[in-house]
CSV table of C-alpha atoms and ligand atoms in Angstrom, one decimal:
chain,number,residue,atom,x,y,z
A,56,MET,CA,117.5,87.8,75.3
A,57,ASN,CA,119.2,89.7,72.5
A,58,TYR,CA,120.8,92.9,73.7
A,59,ASN,CA,121.9,94.0,70.2
A,60,LYS,CA,119.0,96.3,69.3
A,61,LYS,CA,118.6,99.1,66.8
A,62,SER,CA,118.6,102.7,68.0
A,63,ILE,CA,117.4,105.9,66.6
A,64,GLU,CA,120.6,106.3,64.8
A,65,ASP,CA,120.0,103.1,62.9
A,66,ILE,CA,116.9,104.2,61.0
A,67,SER,CA,115.9,107.3,59.1
A,68,VAL,CA,113.6,109.5,61.2
A,69,ALA,CA,113.7,112.7,59.0
A,70,GLY,CA,110.2,113.9,58.2
A,71,LYS,CA,108.7,110.9,60.0
A,72,ARG,CA,106.2,111.0,62.8
A,73,VAL,CA,108.0,109.4,65.8
A,74,LEU,CA,106.2,108.3,68.8
A,75,CYS,CA,108.8,108.4,71.6
A,76,ARG,CA,107.9,106.8,75.0
A,77,CYS,CA,109.9,108.6,77.7
A,78,ASP,CA,110.0,108.3,81.5
A,79,PHE,CA,108.5,111.6,82.6
A,80,ASN,CA,107.3,110.2,85.8
A,81,VAL,CA,108.8,113.1,87.8
A,82,PRO,CA,108.0,113.9,91.4
A,83,THR,CA,105.8,117.0,91.9
A,84,LYS,CA,104.6,119.0,94.8
A,85,ASP,CA,101.7,121.5,94.7
A,86,GLY,CA,101.8,121.3,90.9
A,87,LYS,CA,105.5,122.0,90.6
A,88,ILE,CA,108.2,119.6,89.5
A,89,THR,CA,110.6,118.9,92.4
A,90,SER,CA,113.2,117.0,90.4
A,91,ASP,CA,113.5,117.3,86.6
A,92,LYS,CA,116.3,114.7,86.4
A,93,ARG,CA,114.3,112.3,84.2
A,94,ILE,CA,113.3,115.1,81.8
A,95,VAL,CA,116.9,116.3,81.5
A,96,ALA,CA,117.9,112.7,80.9
A,97,ALA,CA,115.5,112.4,78.0
A,98,MET,CA,116.8,115.5,76.3
A,99,PRO,CA,119.5,114.0,74.1
A,100,THR,CA,117.0,111.7,72.4
A,101,ILE,CA,114.5,114.5,72.0
A,102,LYS,CA,117.1,116.9,70.6
A,103,TYR,CA,118.4,114.3,68.2
A,104,LEU,CA,114.9,113.7,66.8
A,105,VAL,CA,114.3,117.4,66.5
A,106,ASP,CA,117.7,118.0,64.8
A,107,GLN,CA,116.9,115.2,62.3
A,108,GLY,CA,113.7,116.9,61.4
A,109,ALA,CA,111.3,114.3,62.8
A,110,LYS,CA,107.8,115.1,63.9
A,111,VAL,CA,108.1,114.2,67.5
A,112,ILE,CA,105.2,112.8,69.6
A,113,LEU,CA,106.3,112.3,73.2
A,114,CYS,CA,104.4,110.2,75.6
A,115,SER,CA,104.8,109.0,79.2
A,116,HIS,CA,102.9,108.1,82.3
A,117,MET,CA,103.0,110.0,85.5
A,118,GLY,CA,101.9,108.4,88.8
A,119,LYS,CA,99.1,105.9,89.0
A,120,PRO,CA,95.9,107.4,87.7
A,121,LYS,CA,94.6,103.9,87.0
A,122,GLY,CA,92.5,104.9,84.0
A,123,GLU,CA,91.0,107.9,85.6
A,124,TRP,CA,91.4,111.5,84.4
A,125,LYS,CA,93.2,112.9,87.5
A,126,PRO,CA,94.2,116.6,86.7
A,127,GLU,CA,97.0,116.6,89.3
A,128,LEU,CA,98.7,113.9,87.2
A,129,SER,CA,98.6,115.9,84.0
A,130,LEU,CA,101.8,116.1,82.0
A,131,LYS,CA,101.3,119.8,81.2
A,132,VAL,CA,104.0,120.8,83.7
A,133,VAL,CA,106.4,118.4,81.9
A,134,ALA,CA,105.6,120.0,78.5
A,135,GLU,CA,106.6,123.4,80.0
A,136,ARG,CA,109.8,122.1,81.4
A,137,ILE,CA,110.8,120.4,78.1
A,138,SER,CA,110.0,123.6,76.3
A,139,GLN,CA,112.4,125.5,78.5
A,140,LEU,CA,115.2,123.0,78.1
A,141,LEU,CA,114.7,122.8,74.4
A,142,GLY,CA,114.1,126.5,73.8
A,143,LYS,CA,111.1,125.9,71.6
A,144,GLU,CA,107.4,125.3,72.0
A,145,VAL,CA,106.1,121.9,73.0
A,146,ILE,CA,102.6,121.4,71.9
A,147,MET,CA,100.5,119.9,74.7
A,148,ALA,CA,97.7,117.5,73.7
A,149,ALA,CA,94.5,117.7,75.7
A,150,ASP,CA,94.1,113.9,75.5
A,151,VAL,CA,96.1,110.7,74.8
A,152,VAL,CA,94.6,109.2,71.6
A,153,GLY,CA,91.5,111.5,71.3
A,154,GLU,CA,90.5,114.0,68.7
A,155,ASP,CA,92.8,116.7,70.0
A,156,ALA,CA,96.0,114.6,70.1
A,157,LYS,CA,95.3,113.2,66.7
A,158,ALA,CA,94.6,116.6,65.1
A,159,LYS,CA,97.8,118.0,66.7
A,160,ALA,CA,99.8,115.0,65.6
A,161,ALA,CA,98.6,115.3,62.0
A,162,ALA,CA,99.4,119.0,61.9
A,163,LEU,CA,103.0,118.6,63.1
A,164,LYS,CA,105.8,120.0,60.9
A,165,ASP,CA,109.3,118.7,60.7
A,166,GLY,CA,111.2,119.4,64.0
A,167,ASP,CA,108.0,120.1,65.9
A,168,VAL,CA,107.5,118.5,69.3
A,169,MET,CA,104.3,117.5,71.0
A,170,LEU,CA,103.4,115.7,74.2
A,171,LEU,CA,100.4,113.4,74.7
A,172,GLU,CA,98.6,113.4,78.0
A,173,ASN,CA,99.4,110.9,80.7
A,174,VAL,CA,99.1,107.6,78.9
A,175,ARG,CA,97.8,105.9,82.1
A,176,TYR,CA,94.7,108.1,81.9
A,177,MET,CA,93.7,105.3,79.5
A,178,LYS,CA,92.5,102.1,81.2
A,179,GLY,CA,94.0,100.0,78.3
A,180,GLU,CA,97.6,101.2,78.9
A,181,THR,CA,98.6,98.8,81.8
A,182,LYS,CA,96.5,96.0,80.2
A,183,ASN,CA,98.5,96.3,77.0
A,184,ASP,CA,95.2,96.6,75.2
A,185,PRO,CA,95.8,96.1,71.5
A,186,GLU,CA,93.1,98.7,70.7
A,187,LEU,CA,95.0,101.4,72.6
A,188,SER,CA,98.3,100.2,71.0
A,189,LYS,CA,96.7,100.5,67.6
A,190,GLU,CA,95.4,104.0,68.4
A,191,LEU,CA,98.8,105.2,69.5
A,192,ALA,CA,100.5,103.6,66.5
A,193,SER,CA,98.0,105.3,64.1
A,194,MET,CA,99.5,108.7,64.9
A,195,ALA,CA,103.1,107.7,64.0
A,196,ASP,CA,105.4,106.0,61.6
A,197,ILE,CA,108.1,104.9,64.0
A,198,PHE,CA,108.2,104.0,67.7
A,199,VAL,CA,111.1,104.9,69.9
A,200,ASN,CA,111.4,103.5,73.4
A,201,ASP,CA,113.5,105.6,75.7
A,202,ALA,CA,111.8,104.7,79.0
A,203,PHE,CA,114.0,102.1,80.7
A,204,GLY,CA,112.1,102.4,84.0
A,205,THR,CA,109.0,100.8,82.5
A,206,ALA,CA,110.8,98.4,80.1
A,207,HIS,CA,110.0,95.5,82.3
A,208,ARG,CA,106.3,96.1,81.8
A,209,ALA,CA,104.3,95.0,78.8
A,210,HIS,CA,102.0,98.0,78.4
A,211,SER,CA,100.5,99.5,75.3
A,212,SER,CA,103.0,102.5,75.2
A,213,THR,CA,106.0,100.4,76.3
A,214,ALA,CA,105.7,97.3,74.1
A,215,GLY,CA,102.3,96.8,72.6
A,216,VAL,CA,102.6,99.7,70.1
A,217,ALA,CA,105.7,97.9,68.6
A,218,ASP,CA,103.3,95.3,67.1
A,219,TYR,CA,102.2,98.0,64.7
A,220,LEU,CA,105.3,100.2,64.1
A,221,PRO,CA,109.0,99.7,63.5
A,222,ALA,CA,110.5,100.0,66.9
A,223,VAL,CA,114.0,101.2,68.0
A,224,SER,CA,115.6,102.4,71.2
A,225,GLY,CA,116.4,106.0,72.3
A,226,TYR,CA,119.8,106.9,73.8
A,227,LEU,CA,118.8,106.2,77.4
A,228,VAL,CA,117.5,102.7,76.7
A,229,GLN,CA,120.4,102.1,74.3
A,230,LYS,CA,122.9,102.9,77.1
A,231,GLU,CA,121.2,100.7,79.6
A,232,VAL,CA,121.0,97.8,77.2
A,233,SER,CA,124.5,98.1,75.9
A,234,ILE,CA,126.3,98.5,79.2
A,235,MET,CA,124.2,96.1,81.3
A,236,GLY,CA,123.7,93.7,78.4
A,237,LYS,CA,127.5,93.5,77.7
A,238,ALA,CA,128.2,93.0,81.4
A,239,LEU,CA,125.9,90.1,81.6
A,240,ALA,CA,126.6,88.5,78.2
A,241,ALA,CA,130.3,89.0,77.8
A,242,PRO,CA,131.8,90.6,80.9
A,243,GLU,CA,135.5,91.5,81.2
A,244,ARG,CA,136.8,89.3,84.0
A,245,PRO,CA,137.1,89.1,86.9
A,246,PHE,CA,133.4,89.9,87.2
A,247,VAL,CA,132.3,90.8,90.7
A,248,ALA,CA,128.7,91.2,91.8
A,249,ILE,CA,127.7,92.8,95.1
A,250,LEU,CA,124.2,92.2,96.4
A,251,GLY,CA,122.7,93.8,99.4
A,252,GLY,CA,119.4,95.2,100.5
A,253,ALA,CA,116.9,94.0,103.0
A,254,LYS,CA,115.8,90.5,102.2
A,255,VAL,CA,117.0,87.4,100.4
A,256,SER,CA,113.5,86.8,99.1
A,257,ASP,CA,113.5,90.1,97.2
A,258,LYS,CA,116.4,88.9,95.1
A,259,LEU,CA,116.2,85.1,94.9
A,260,ASN,CA,116.5,85.0,91.1
A,261,VAL,CA,119.1,87.7,90.9
A,262,ILE,CA,121.4,85.6,93.2
A,263,LYS,CA,120.7,82.5,91.2
A,264,ASN,CA,121.3,84.1,87.8
A,265,LEU,CA,124.4,86.0,88.8
A,266,LEU,CA,126.0,82.8,90.3
A,267,GLU,CA,126.0,81.5,86.7
A,268,LYS,CA,128.0,84.5,85.5
A,269,VAL,CA,130.3,86.0,88.1
A,270,ASP,CA,133.7,85.1,89.5
A,271,THR,CA,132.9,86.6,92.9
A,272,LEU,CA,129.6,87.1,94.5
A,273,ILE,CA,129.5,89.4,97.5
A,274,ILE,CA,126.5,89.3,99.8
A,275,GLY,CA,126.0,92.2,102.3
A,276,GLY,CA,123.1,94.2,103.7
A,277,GLY,CA,120.2,92.6,105.5
A,278,MET,CA,120.2,89.5,103.2
A,279,ALA,CA,123.7,88.5,104.5
A,280,TYR,CA,122.3,87.3,107.9
A,281,THR,CA,120.1,84.6,106.3
A,282,PHE,CA,123.3,83.3,104.6
A,283,LEU,CA,125.2,83.5,107.9
A,284,ALA,CA,122.3,81.7,109.7
A,285,ALA,CA,122.4,79.0,106.9
A,286,LYS,CA,126.1,78.6,107.8
A,287,GLY,CA,125.0,77.8,111.3
A,288,TYR,CA,126.0,81.1,112.9
A,289,ASP,CA,123.9,82.8,115.6
A,290,VAL,CA,122.8,86.1,114.2
A,291,GLY,CA,120.9,87.4,117.2
A,292,LYS,CA,118.0,89.7,116.3
A,293,SER,CA,119.2,90.4,112.7
A,294,LEU,CA,116.9,90.1,109.8
A,295,VAL,CA,116.5,86.4,108.8
A,296,ASP,CA,114.2,84.9,106.1
A,297,ASN,CA,113.6,81.7,107.9
A,298,GLU,CA,112.0,80.1,104.8
A,299,LYS,CA,115.0,80.9,102.8
A,300,ILE,CA,117.7,79.2,104.8
A,301,ASP,CA,117.6,76.1,102.6
A,302,TYR,CA,117.8,78.3,99.5
A,303,CYS,CA,120.9,80.0,100.9
A,304,LYS,CA,122.5,76.6,101.6
A,305,GLU,CA,121.7,75.6,98.0
A,306,MET,CA,123.2,78.8,96.7
A,307,MET,CA,126.4,78.3,98.8
A,308,ALA,CA,126.7,74.7,97.4
A,309,LYS,CA,126.1,76.0,93.9
A,310,ALA,CA,128.8,78.6,94.3
A,311,ALA,CA,131.3,76.0,95.6
A,312,GLU,CA,130.4,73.7,92.7
A,313,LYS,CA,130.9,76.5,90.1
A,314,GLY,CA,134.1,77.7,91.7
A,315,VAL,CA,132.4,81.1,92.4
A,316,ASN,CA,134.0,82.9,95.3
A,317,LEU,CA,131.1,83.7,97.6
A,318,LEU,CA,132.0,86.4,100.1
A,319,LEU,CA,129.9,87.1,103.2
A,320,PRO,CA,130.7,89.8,105.8
A,321,VAL,CA,133.2,88.7,108.5
A,322,ASP,CA,132.2,91.5,110.8
A,323,THR,CA,129.1,93.6,111.4
A,324,VAL,CA,127.8,96.7,113.1
A,325,VAL,CA,125.2,95.8,115.7
A,326,ALA,CA,122.8,97.7,117.9
A,327,ASP,CA,120.1,96.9,120.5
A,328,SER,CA,117.3,97.4,118.0
A,329,PHE,CA,116.4,98.8,114.5
A,330,PRO,CA,116.6,102.6,114.7
A,331,SER,CA,113.3,104.4,115.1
A,332,PRO,CA,113.0,106.9,113.5
A,333,ILE,CA,115.3,105.4,110.9
A,334,ASP,CA,117.9,108.1,111.3
A,335,ALA,CA,117.9,108.1,115.1
A,336,GLU,CA,121.3,108.4,116.8
A,337,ILE,CA,121.8,105.0,118.4
A,338,PRO,CA,124.8,103.4,120.1
A,339,VAL,CA,126.5,100.8,117.9
A,340,GLU,CA,129.4,98.4,118.2
A,341,VAL,CA,131.4,96.2,115.8
A,342,VAL,CA,131.5,92.4,116.3
A,343,ASP,CA,132.7,89.4,114.3
A,344,CYS,CA,129.9,87.6,112.5
A,345,THR,CA,130.8,84.5,114.4
A,346,ALA,CA,130.1,86.3,117.7
A,347,ILE,CA,126.9,88.3,117.2
A,348,PRO,CA,125.3,88.6,120.7
A,349,ALA,CA,121.8,87.1,121.0
A,350,ASP,CA,120.2,90.4,121.9
A,351,LYS,CA,121.8,92.5,119.1
A,352,ILE,CA,120.7,93.2,115.5
A,353,GLY,CA,123.1,93.5,112.6
A,354,LEU,CA,122.6,96.8,110.7
A,355,ASP,CA,125.7,97.3,108.6
A,356,ILE,CA,128.8,95.4,107.5
A,357,GLY,CA,131.9,96.0,109.6
A,358,PRO,CA,135.3,97.5,108.6
A,359,LYS,CA,137.0,94.1,108.0
A,360,ALA,CA,134.1,93.1,105.6
A,361,SER,CA,134.4,96.5,103.9
A,362,ALA,CA,138.1,96.0,103.3
A,363,GLU,CA,137.6,92.5,101.9
A,364,PHE,CA,134.8,93.7,99.6
A,365,ALA,CA,136.9,96.6,98.5
A,366,ALA,CA,139.8,94.4,97.7
A,367,ALA,CA,137.6,92.2,95.5
A,368,VAL,CA,136.3,95.3,93.7
A,369,LYS,CA,139.9,96.5,93.2
A,370,ALA,CA,140.8,93.3,91.4
A,371,ALA,CA,137.7,93.3,89.2
A,372,LYS,CA,137.2,94.4,85.6
A,373,THR,CA,133.4,94.4,85.8
A,374,VAL,CA,131.4,95.2,88.9
A,375,VAL,CA,127.7,95.1,89.3
A,376,TRP,CA,126.2,96.4,92.5
A,377,ASN,CA,122.6,96.1,93.7
A,378,GLY,CA,121.4,96.8,97.2
A,379,PRO,CA,122.9,98.8,100.1
A,380,MET,CA,125.3,97.1,102.6
A,381,GLY,CA,123.4,98.4,105.6
A,382,VAL,CA,120.6,100.7,106.8
A,383,PHE,CA,122.3,103.5,104.9
A,384,GLU,CA,119.4,105.9,105.6
A,385,ASN,CA,121.0,106.3,109.0
A,386,PRO,CA,124.4,108.1,108.8
A,387,ILE,CA,125.8,105.9,111.7
A,388,LEU,CA,124.9,102.8,109.6
A,389,SER,CA,126.0,104.1,106.2
A,390,LYS,CA,129.7,103.4,106.4
A,391,GLY,CA,129.6,100.0,104.7
A,392,THR,CA,127.6,101.3,101.8
A,393,LYS,CA,129.8,104.3,101.6
A,394,ASP,CA,133.0,102.1,101.5
A,395,VAL,CA,131.6,99.9,98.7
A,396,ALA,CA,130.5,103.0,96.8
A,397,GLN,CA,134.0,104.4,97.3
A,398,ALA,CA,135.6,101.2,96.0
A,399,LEU,CA,133.5,101.3,92.9
A,400,ALA,CA,134.3,105.0,92.4
A,401,ASP,CA,138.1,104.3,92.7
A,402,SER,CA,138.0,101.3,90.4
A,403,ASP,CA,139.0,101.4,86.7
A,404,ALA,CA,136.5,98.5,86.0
A,405,VAL,CA,133.2,98.9,84.3
A,406,THR,CA,131.0,99.7,87.3
A,407,ILE,CA,127.2,99.4,87.2
A,408,VAL,CA,124.8,100.2,89.9
A,409,GLY,CA,121.2,99.0,89.7
A,410,GLY,CA,118.4,99.2,92.2
A,411,GLY,CA,116.5,102.3,93.4
A,412,ASP,CA,118.1,102.5,96.9
A,413,SER,CA,121.7,101.7,95.8
A,414,ALA,CA,121.4,104.4,93.1
A,415,ALA,CA,120.0,106.8,95.6
A,416,ALA,CA,122.9,105.9,98.0
A,417,CYS,CA,125.5,106.6,95.3
A,418,GLU,CA,124.0,110.0,94.6
A,419,GLN,CA,123.4,110.9,98.2
A,420,LEU,CA,127.0,110.0,99.0
A,421,GLY,CA,128.4,112.0,96.0
A,422,PHE,CA,129.8,109.1,94.0
A,423,ALA,CA,127.4,109.2,91.1
A,424,ASP,CA,129.8,110.7,88.5
A,425,LYS,CA,132.5,108.2,89.2
A,426,ILE,CA,130.4,105.2,88.4
A,427,THR,CA,130.3,103.9,84.7
A,428,HIS,CA,126.5,103.5,84.8
A,429,ILE,CA,123.8,104.0,87.3
A,430,SER,CA,120.6,102.4,86.0
A,431,THR,CA,117.6,104.6,85.8
A,432,GLY,CA,115.2,101.7,86.4
A,433,GLY,CA,114.9,100.1,89.8
A,434,GLY,CA,112.6,97.2,89.0
A,435,ALA,CA,113.7,97.0,85.4
A,436,SER,CA,117.4,96.7,86.3
A,437,LEU,CA,116.6,94.0,88.8
A,438,GLU,CA,114.7,92.0,86.1
A,439,PHE,CA,117.6,92.6,83.8
A,440,LEU,CA,120.0,91.1,86.4
A,441,GLU,CA,117.6,88.2,86.8
A,442,GLY,CA,118.2,87.4,83.2
A,443,LEU,CA,114.5,88.0,82.3
A,444,GLU,CA,113.4,89.2,79.0
A,445,LEU,CA,112.2,92.8,79.3
A,446,PRO,CA,109.1,93.4,77.0
A,447,GLY,CA,110.0,97.0,76.3
A,448,ILE,CA,113.4,95.9,74.9
A,449,ALA,CA,112.5,92.6,73.4
A,450,CYS,CA,110.0,94.4,71.2
A,451,LEU,CA,112.7,96.5,69.5
A,452,GLN,CA,114.2,95.6,66.2
A,453,ASP,CA,117.4,93.5,66.3
A,454,LYS,CA,120.5,95.0,64.7
B,290,LIG,P1,117.7,98.5,96.1
B,290,LIG,O1,116.5,99.4,96.0
B,290,LIG,O2,119.0,99.1,95.8
B,290,LIG,O3,117.4,97.3,95.2
B,290,LIG,P2,116.6,97.2,98.4
B,290,LIG,O4,115.3,97.9,98.3
B,290,LIG,O5,116.6,95.8,98.2
B,290,LIG,O6,117.8,97.9,97.6
B,290,LIG,O7,117.1,97.4,99.9
B,290,LIG,C1,117.3,98.6,100.5
B,290,LIG,C2,116.9,98.6,102.0
B,290,LIG,O8,117.6,97.6,102.7
B,290,LIG,C3,117.2,99.9,102.7
B,290,LIG,O9,116.1,100.5,103.0
B,290,LIG,C4,118.1,99.5,103.9
B,290,LIG,O10,117.8,100.2,105.0
B,290,LIG,C5,117.7,98.0,104.0
B,290,LIG,N1,118.8,97.2,104.8
B,290,LIG,C6,120.1,97.1,104.4
B,290,LIG,N2,120.7,96.4,105.4
B,290,LIG,C7,119.8,96.1,106.3
B,290,LIG,C8,119.9,95.4,107.5
B,290,LIG,N3,121.1,94.9,108.0
B,290,LIG,N4,118.8,95.2,108.2
B,290,LIG,C9,117.6,95.7,107.8
B,290,LIG,N5,117.5,96.4,106.7
B,290,LIG,C10,118.6,96.6,105.9
B,291,LIG,MG1,114.6,99.4,97.0
């Protein structure tokens, strides 16, 4: 995959109709936006287009209307919020590619901004229907993709439309691609990847792909216990993917063959059972991973493991982190995740966090502004780390 893609600054947008795919999939409650983070994040691209005198046609999905016209998933509330942030009117279309949208798009003046209705009101969107792609393209001269969260999907508004229009990235997508692309293609070394989260099976291809690239691979979180079991340790009641034991053995052999330093936790925080509710105050103790009692479950990495992982991060020039080190939703079990986040925050390396829960953990723990880049796309960033081609990025013009 080529990560060197043209952005809005590489083409002339003045006076042009620009269809800009954003990620306005914001959470709402009782018709009100509960977090406008994604809208705020899209503002630099929107402002640039307005300042350049483009005729801006914004589009996005919200929720999963599955081709049905669900009024509670209307983007009207988003138009109002953009309008407040921009300090100018945002024209709201009553449909996606219908008469109203087309008439309003045709009437735009330089610097005007309009927003199409929820693109997933159209059945063709998630099917990447060429008819819908053509209809979307017919309203514009240029396509800008600024929605990284959906870049791993080949939908009409994320990729299909680029078959009919010159396509470039917005600032958000550009940042994702340049930082993560560089880390994967030409990382400054030592390159350390930290993987965690619940299950090995969720991240098989990420482990495999990163083993080809990194100097050190750290495995923590729930997935570590399958590796520990593959080493022949008794892991008690900890989470183990029994079908993946052989895979873990293979990965450990591959790491040895490639000279990759594979680090597993040497100690772990255990309890009698998984907390229920998840944030329940439960008694815990720390044990070495060679001595996990048969009736205990491992729910976080221990302090020795944290210190080892932090030392590896300290020596690194590039760090990629995906997946919490423990059941971080519970304050008693969030120490390992916090320690790793702290190590990233203290590091001078390029630090990248991908994955919905790891990103949430960084924000929740207050480390977000000390990380070089927190990816805005959970699924998309995982596929990126797997080395897969993302349709919403592959469709953009090469530099
Ligand atoms: P991300 O969204 O960052 O990619 P995942 O979704 O893969 O991360 O994993 C996050 C989940 O893994 C969290 O809900 C966390 O509670 C769970 N988890 C972490 N460690 C353990 C463990 N030892 N046992 C069970 N679940 C775990
Ligand atoms: Mg997750």
